[in-house]
């Protein structure tokens, strides 16, 4: 039996948990079943209580205190402990001993045992932390995805929903950096992706609709326009002692141009717009997710229940 789910990802502050709440509310209003999984050990406040919470297995505060780690290192340790992955940096290869593999399966049973009973009517919503290292260049989430989709017994059809805050469009270098992280996650996870510009209500009125539309399919010409609006960038000598010059000058422009050209060459990333206050916007995102995981194709057709009339024998004979 197939199962269906979405991985909600993106940098810190992108509105992942807020989107999860809006998505769950929309599903409930449309009488659809959902199962909410919190995989962020640092998350505390929820509008909807998670059906499965990673903090029941391991908490960020305990890890930071016992291991002497900061928030980022603690989050990475939490995920590596759950999946017991030992990455050998020097050779960039992943080695798993027989003991580690047994522990891996034992810890992943935390997810498997909870998701196994779910029917194909459920949409599993997995809320991930905002440390993008987890799914851009550290093989933790990719291994988790493989367990959920291929190597484990769950056979979950997954779609990643990668959120990027829409205010990034104001700083185009920052926008392309965020777009590059989205593309990196697409390549690492190898599952269908829906990339989303979140918090659209924050840019309404400040960015013209025609200009905003250009960011939905990013290309390097956006940087050309940015330089045209700031002709002083990229010219003249830059004082290395000036901290403000780190984010400007010819070298910075060349770096941004190379990143934008890389994104343009791959032509993988496009964005949908999300305003969680707009029910139609949330429903539109959900329809893209449903299409990506082929949710509706697996559902049994439902017909309205006909009114049951109990005819007596006399009426039947008459």
Coordinates of C-alpha atoms in Angstrom, one line a residue:
X1 CA 0.0 0.0 0.0
X2 CA 1.4 3.4 -1.0
X3 CA 1.7 6.3 1.4
X4 CA 2.1 10.0 0.5
X5 CA 3.9 12.8 2.2
X6 CA 5.7 16.1 1.9
X7 CA 9.0 17.2 3.3
X8 CA 8.8 20.9 4.3
X9 CA 12.3 22.4 4.1
X10 CA 14.0 25.8 3.8
X11 CA 16.3 28.1 5.7
X12 CA 15.5 29.4 9.2
X13 CA 12.8 32.0 9.2
X14 CA 11.3 30.9 5.9
X15 CA 7.9 30.1 7.5
X16 CA 8.1 26.3 7.4
X17 CA 6.1 25.6 10.5
X18 CA 3.6 28.3 9.7
X19 CA 3.1 26.7 6.3
X20 CA 2.6 23.3 7.9
X21 CA -0.1 24.8 10.2
X22 CA -1.8 26.4 7.2
X23 CA -1.6 23.2 5.2
X24 CA -3.0 21.1 8.1
X25 CA -5.8 23.5 8.5
X26 CA -6.6 23.4 4.8
X27 CA -6.6 19.6 4.8
X28 CA -8.9 19.5 7.8
X29 CA -11.3 21.9 6.2
X30 CA -11.4 19.7 3.1
X31 CA -11.9 16.6 5.3
X32 CA -8.6 15.1 4.3
X33 CA -6.6 13.0 6.7
X34 CA -3.1 14.1 7.7
X35 CA -0.3 13.0 10.0
X36 CA 2.0 15.7 11.3
X37 CA 5.7 14.8 12.0
X38 CA 8.0 17.3 13.7
X39 CA 11.6 16.6 12.9
X40 CA 13.0 19.9 14.4
X41 CA 14.4 19.2 17.9
X42 CA 14.4 22.9 18.6
X43 CA 10.7 23.6 17.8
X44 CA 8.5 24.4 20.8
X45 CA 5.3 26.2 19.8
X46 CA 2.8 24.5 17.6
X47 CA -0.7 25.5 16.5
X48 CA -1.4 21.8 15.9
X49 CA 0.2 19.3 18.2
X50 CA 2.5 16.9 16.2
X51 CA 1.3 13.3 15.9
X52 CA 5.0 12.3 16.1
X53 CA 7.7 14.5 17.6
X54 CA 11.5 13.9 17.4
X55 CA 11.8 15.5 20.8
X56 CA 10.3 12.3 22.2
X57 CA 13.4 10.6 21.0
X58 CA 16.1 13.2 21.5
X59 CA 16.0 16.9 22.4
X60 CA 18.3 19.7 21.3
X61 CA 18.7 21.2 24.8
X62 CA 20.0 17.8 26.2
X63 CA 22.5 17.5 23.3
X64 CA 23.8 21.0 23.6
X65 CA 24.3 20.5 27.4
X66 CA 25.8 17.1 27.3
X67 CA 28.0 17.5 24.2
X68 CA 28.9 21.1 24.6
X69 CA 27.6 22.0 21.1
X70 CA 25.9 25.1 19.8
X71 CA 22.4 25.2 18.1
X72 CA 23.6 24.3 14.6
X73 CA 26.0 21.5 15.8
X74 CA 23.4 20.2 18.1
X75 CA 20.8 19.9 15.4
X76 CA 23.2 18.1 13.1
X77 CA 24.1 15.7 15.9
X78 CA 20.4 15.0 16.6
X79 CA 19.8 14.0 13.0
X80 CA 23.0 12.0 12.9
X81 CA 22.1 10.2 16.1
X82 CA 18.7 9.3 14.8
X83 CA 20.1 7.8 11.6
X84 CA 23.5 6.9 13.1
X85 CA 25.4 8.0 10.0
X86 CA 29.2 8.2 10.1
X87 CA 30.5 10.3 7.2
X88 CA 34.2 10.0 6.5
X89 CA 35.1 13.5 5.4
X90 CA 38.5 12.7 3.9
X91 CA 37.2 10.2 1.4
X92 CA 33.7 11.7 1.1
X93 CA 32.3 8.2 1.4
X94 CA 29.7 6.9 3.8
X95 CA 30.8 3.8 5.8
X96 CA 28.3 1.8 7.8
X97 CA 29.4 -1.1 9.9
X98 CA 27.0 -4.0 10.6
X99 CA 26.5 -2.7 14.1
X100 CA 25.8 0.8 12.9
X101 CA 23.3 -0.5 10.3
X102 CA 21.4 -2.4 13.0
X103 CA 21.2 0.8 15.1
X104 CA 20.2 2.8 12.1
X105 CA 17.2 0.5 11.5
X106 CA 16.4 0.4 15.2
X107 CA 16.3 4.2 15.4
X108 CA 14.5 4.7 12.2
X109 CA 11.8 2.3 13.6
X110 CA 10.8 5.4 15.6
X111 CA 9.4 6.7 12.3
X112 CA 8.5 3.4 10.7
X113 CA 6.3 2.1 13.6
X114 CA 4.3 5.4 13.6
X115 CA 3.9 5.7 9.8
X116 CA 3.3 2.0 9.0
X117 CA -0.4 1.9 10.0
X118 CA -1.3 4.9 7.9
X119 CA -3.5 4.4 4.9
X120 CA -3.1 6.0 1.5
X121 CA -5.7 8.6 2.4
X122 CA -3.3 10.3 4.7
X123 CA -0.9 13.1 3.7
X124 CA 2.2 12.8 5.9
X125 CA 3.6 16.3 6.6
X126 CA 7.2 16.3 7.8
X127 CA 8.5 19.6 9.2
X128 CA 12.3 19.8 9.1
X129 CA 14.7 22.2 10.9
X130 CA 16.1 25.4 9.2
X131 CA 19.7 24.3 9.1
X132 CA 20.1 23.9 5.4
X133 CA 23.3 21.9 5.8
X134 CA 21.1 18.9 6.7
X135 CA 19.8 18.6 3.1
X136 CA 22.3 20.5 0.9
X137 CA 25.6 18.8 1.6
X138 CA 25.4 16.5 4.7
X139 CA 24.0 13.1 3.8
X140 CA 21.6 12.9 6.8
X141 CA 18.2 13.8 5.3
X142 CA 19.0 12.1 1.9
X143 CA 19.5 8.8 3.9
X144 CA 16.3 9.4 5.7
X145 CA 14.5 10.0 2.4
X146 CA 15.9 6.8 1.0
X147 CA 14.6 4.9 4.0
X148 CA 11.1 6.4 3.6
X149 CA 10.9 5.9 -0.1
X150 CA 13.0 3.0 -1.3
X151 CA 15.0 1.1 1.2
X152 CA 12.5 0.8 4.0
X153 CA 9.1 -0.9 4.2
X154 CA 7.0 2.3 4.1
X155 CA 7.1 3.1 0.3
X156 CA 6.2 6.7 0.8
X157 CA 5.8 8.9 -2.3
X158 CA 7.5 12.1 -1.2
X159 CA 7.5 15.6 -2.5
X160 CA 9.9 18.2 -1.0
X161 CA 8.4 21.7 -0.4
X162 CA 11.4 24.1 -0.2
X163 CA 10.5 27.5 1.2
X164 CA 12.4 30.7 0.5
X165 CA 11.3 34.0 2.0
X166 CA 10.0 36.3 -0.6
X167 CA 11.8 39.3 0.9
X168 CA 15.0 37.8 -0.6
X169 CA 14.0 39.2 -4.0
X170 CA 14.9 42.7 -2.7
X171 CA 18.6 41.6 -2.4
X172 CA 19.2 39.7 -5.6
X173 CA 22.5 38.3 -4.5
X174 CA 20.8 36.9 -1.5
X175 CA 17.9 35.5 -3.7
X176 CA 20.4 33.6 -5.9
X177 CA 22.2 32.2 -2.9
X178 CA 18.8 30.9 -1.6
X179 CA 17.9 29.6 -5.1
X180 CA 21.3 27.8 -5.2
X181 CA 20.5 26.1 -1.8
X182 CA 17.1 25.0 -3.2
X183 CA 18.8 23.5 -6.3
X184 CA 21.4 21.7 -4.1
X185 CA 18.6 20.1 -2.1
X186 CA 16.9 19.0 -5.3
X187 CA 20.0 17.3 -6.5
X188 CA 20.8 15.7 -3.1
X189 CA 17.4 14.3 -2.3
X190 CA 16.4 13.1 -5.8
X191 CA 12.6 13.4 -5.2
X192 CA 10.0 15.7 -6.7
X193 CA 10.4 19.3 -5.6
X194 CA 8.0 22.2 -5.2
X195 CA 9.9 25.5 -4.6
X196 CA 8.0 28.2 -2.8
X197 CA 8.4 31.9 -2.3
X198 CA 6.8 32.3 1.2
X199 CA 5.5 35.3 3.1
X200 CA 4.2 37.0 -0.1
X201 CA 2.2 39.4 2.1
X202 CA 5.5 41.1 3.1
X203 CA 6.4 42.2 -0.4
X204 CA 2.9 43.2 -1.7
X205 CA 3.0 46.9 -2.6
X206 CA 6.8 47.1 -2.3
X207 CA 7.7 45.0 -5.4
X208 CA 5.6 45.5 -8.6
X209 CA 3.8 42.3 -9.7
X210 CA 5.5 42.4 -13.1
X211 CA 8.9 42.5 -11.5
X212 CA 8.0 39.9 -9.0
X213 CA 6.9 37.5 -11.7
X214 CA 10.5 37.4 -13.1
X215 CA 11.7 35.8 -9.9
X216 CA 9.4 32.8 -10.3
X217 CA 11.7 31.5 -13.1
X218 CA 15.1 32.9 -12.1
X219 CA 17.8 33.7 -14.7
X220 CA 21.0 35.6 -14.7
X221 CA 19.5 38.7 -16.4
X222 CA 18.1 39.6 -13.0
X223 CA 21.6 40.5 -11.9
X224 CA 22.2 42.6 -15.0
X225 CA 19.2 44.7 -14.0
X226 CA 20.5 45.0 -10.5
X227 CA 23.9 46.3 -11.7
X228 CA 22.1 48.7 -14.0
X229 CA 20.2 50.2 -11.0
X230 CA 23.5 50.5 -9.1
X231 CA 26.1 51.6 -11.7
X232 CA 28.8 52.2 -9.0
X233 CA 29.0 48.5 -8.2
X234 CA 31.8 46.6 -9.8
X235 CA 33.9 49.7 -10.6
X236 CA 36.7 51.5 -8.9
X237 CA 39.1 50.4 -6.2
X238 CA 37.8 48.6 -3.1
X239 CA 39.3 49.2 0.3
X240 CA 39.9 45.7 1.9
X241 CA 39.7 47.3 5.3
X242 CA 36.1 48.4 4.6
X243 CA 33.8 45.8 6.0
X244 CA 31.0 47.1 3.7
X245 CA 33.1 46.2 0.6
X246 CA 33.0 42.5 1.4
X247 CA 29.5 42.4 -0.1
X248 CA 30.3 44.6 -3.0
X249 CA 32.9 45.2 -5.7
X250 CA 33.9 43.4 -8.9
X251 CA 34.8 40.1 -7.2
X252 CA 31.5 39.9 -5.4
X253 CA 29.7 40.6 -8.7
X254 CA 31.6 38.0 -10.6
X255 CA 30.8 35.4 -7.9
X256 CA 27.1 36.3 -8.0
X257 CA 27.1 36.1 -11.8
X258 CA 28.7 32.7 -11.7
X259 CA 26.1 31.4 -9.2
X260 CA 23.3 32.9 -11.3
X261 CA 24.7 31.4 -14.5
X262 CA 25.0 28.0 -12.8
X263 CA 21.3 28.1 -11.8
X264 CA 20.4 29.3 -15.3
X265 CA 22.4 26.4 -16.9
X266 CA 20.7 23.7 -14.9
X267 CA 17.3 25.3 -15.4
X268 CA 15.8 23.3 -12.5
X269 CA 14.4 25.8 -10.1
X270 CA 11.1 27.7 -10.4
X271 CA 9.0 29.1 -7.7
X272 CA 5.3 29.2 -6.6
X273 CA 3.9 32.1 -4.6
X274 CA 2.5 31.4 -1.1
X275 CA 0.4 33.6 1.2
X276 CA -0.6 31.5 4.2
X277 CA -3.4 34.0 4.9
X278 CA -5.0 33.1 1.6
X279 CA -6.8 29.8 1.5
X280 CA -6.7 29.6 -2.3
X281 CA -2.9 30.1 -2.2
X282 CA -2.4 27.3 0.3
X283 CA -4.8 25.1 -1.8
X284 CA -2.8 25.9 -5.0
X285 CA 0.4 24.7 -3.4
X286 CA -1.3 21.6 -2.1
X287 CA -2.5 20.8 -5.7
X288 CA 1.1 20.9 -7.0
X289 CA 2.2 18.6 -4.2
X290 CA -0.7 16.2 -4.9
X291 CA 0.2 16.1 -8.6
X292 CA 3.9 15.5 -7.8
X293 CA 3.2 12.5 -5.6
X294 CA 0.2 11.3 -7.7
X295 CA -2.0 11.4 -4.6
X296 CA -5.4 11.5 -6.4
X297 CA -4.6 8.6 -8.7
X298 CA -4.2 6.3 -5.8
X299 CA -7.5 7.2 -4.1
X300 CA -10.6 5.0 -4.5
X301 CA -13.4 6.8 -6.3
X302 CA -16.2 7.8 -4.0
X303 CA -19.8 8.2 -4.9
X304 CA -22.5 10.0 -2.9
X305 CA -24.4 7.5 -0.7
X306 CA -27.8 6.9 -2.2
X307 CA -30.7 7.3 0.2
X308 CA -31.7 3.9 1.4
X309 CA -35.4 3.3 1.1
X310 CA -37.0 0.3 2.8
X311 CA -39.8 -0.8 0.6
X312 CA -42.3 -3.2 2.1
X313 CA -43.4 -6.3 0.4
X314 CA -46.8 -4.8 -0.6
X315 CA -45.1 -1.9 -2.3
X316 CA -42.7 -4.2 -4.1
X317 CA -45.5 -6.3 -5.5
X318 CA -47.6 -3.3 -6.4

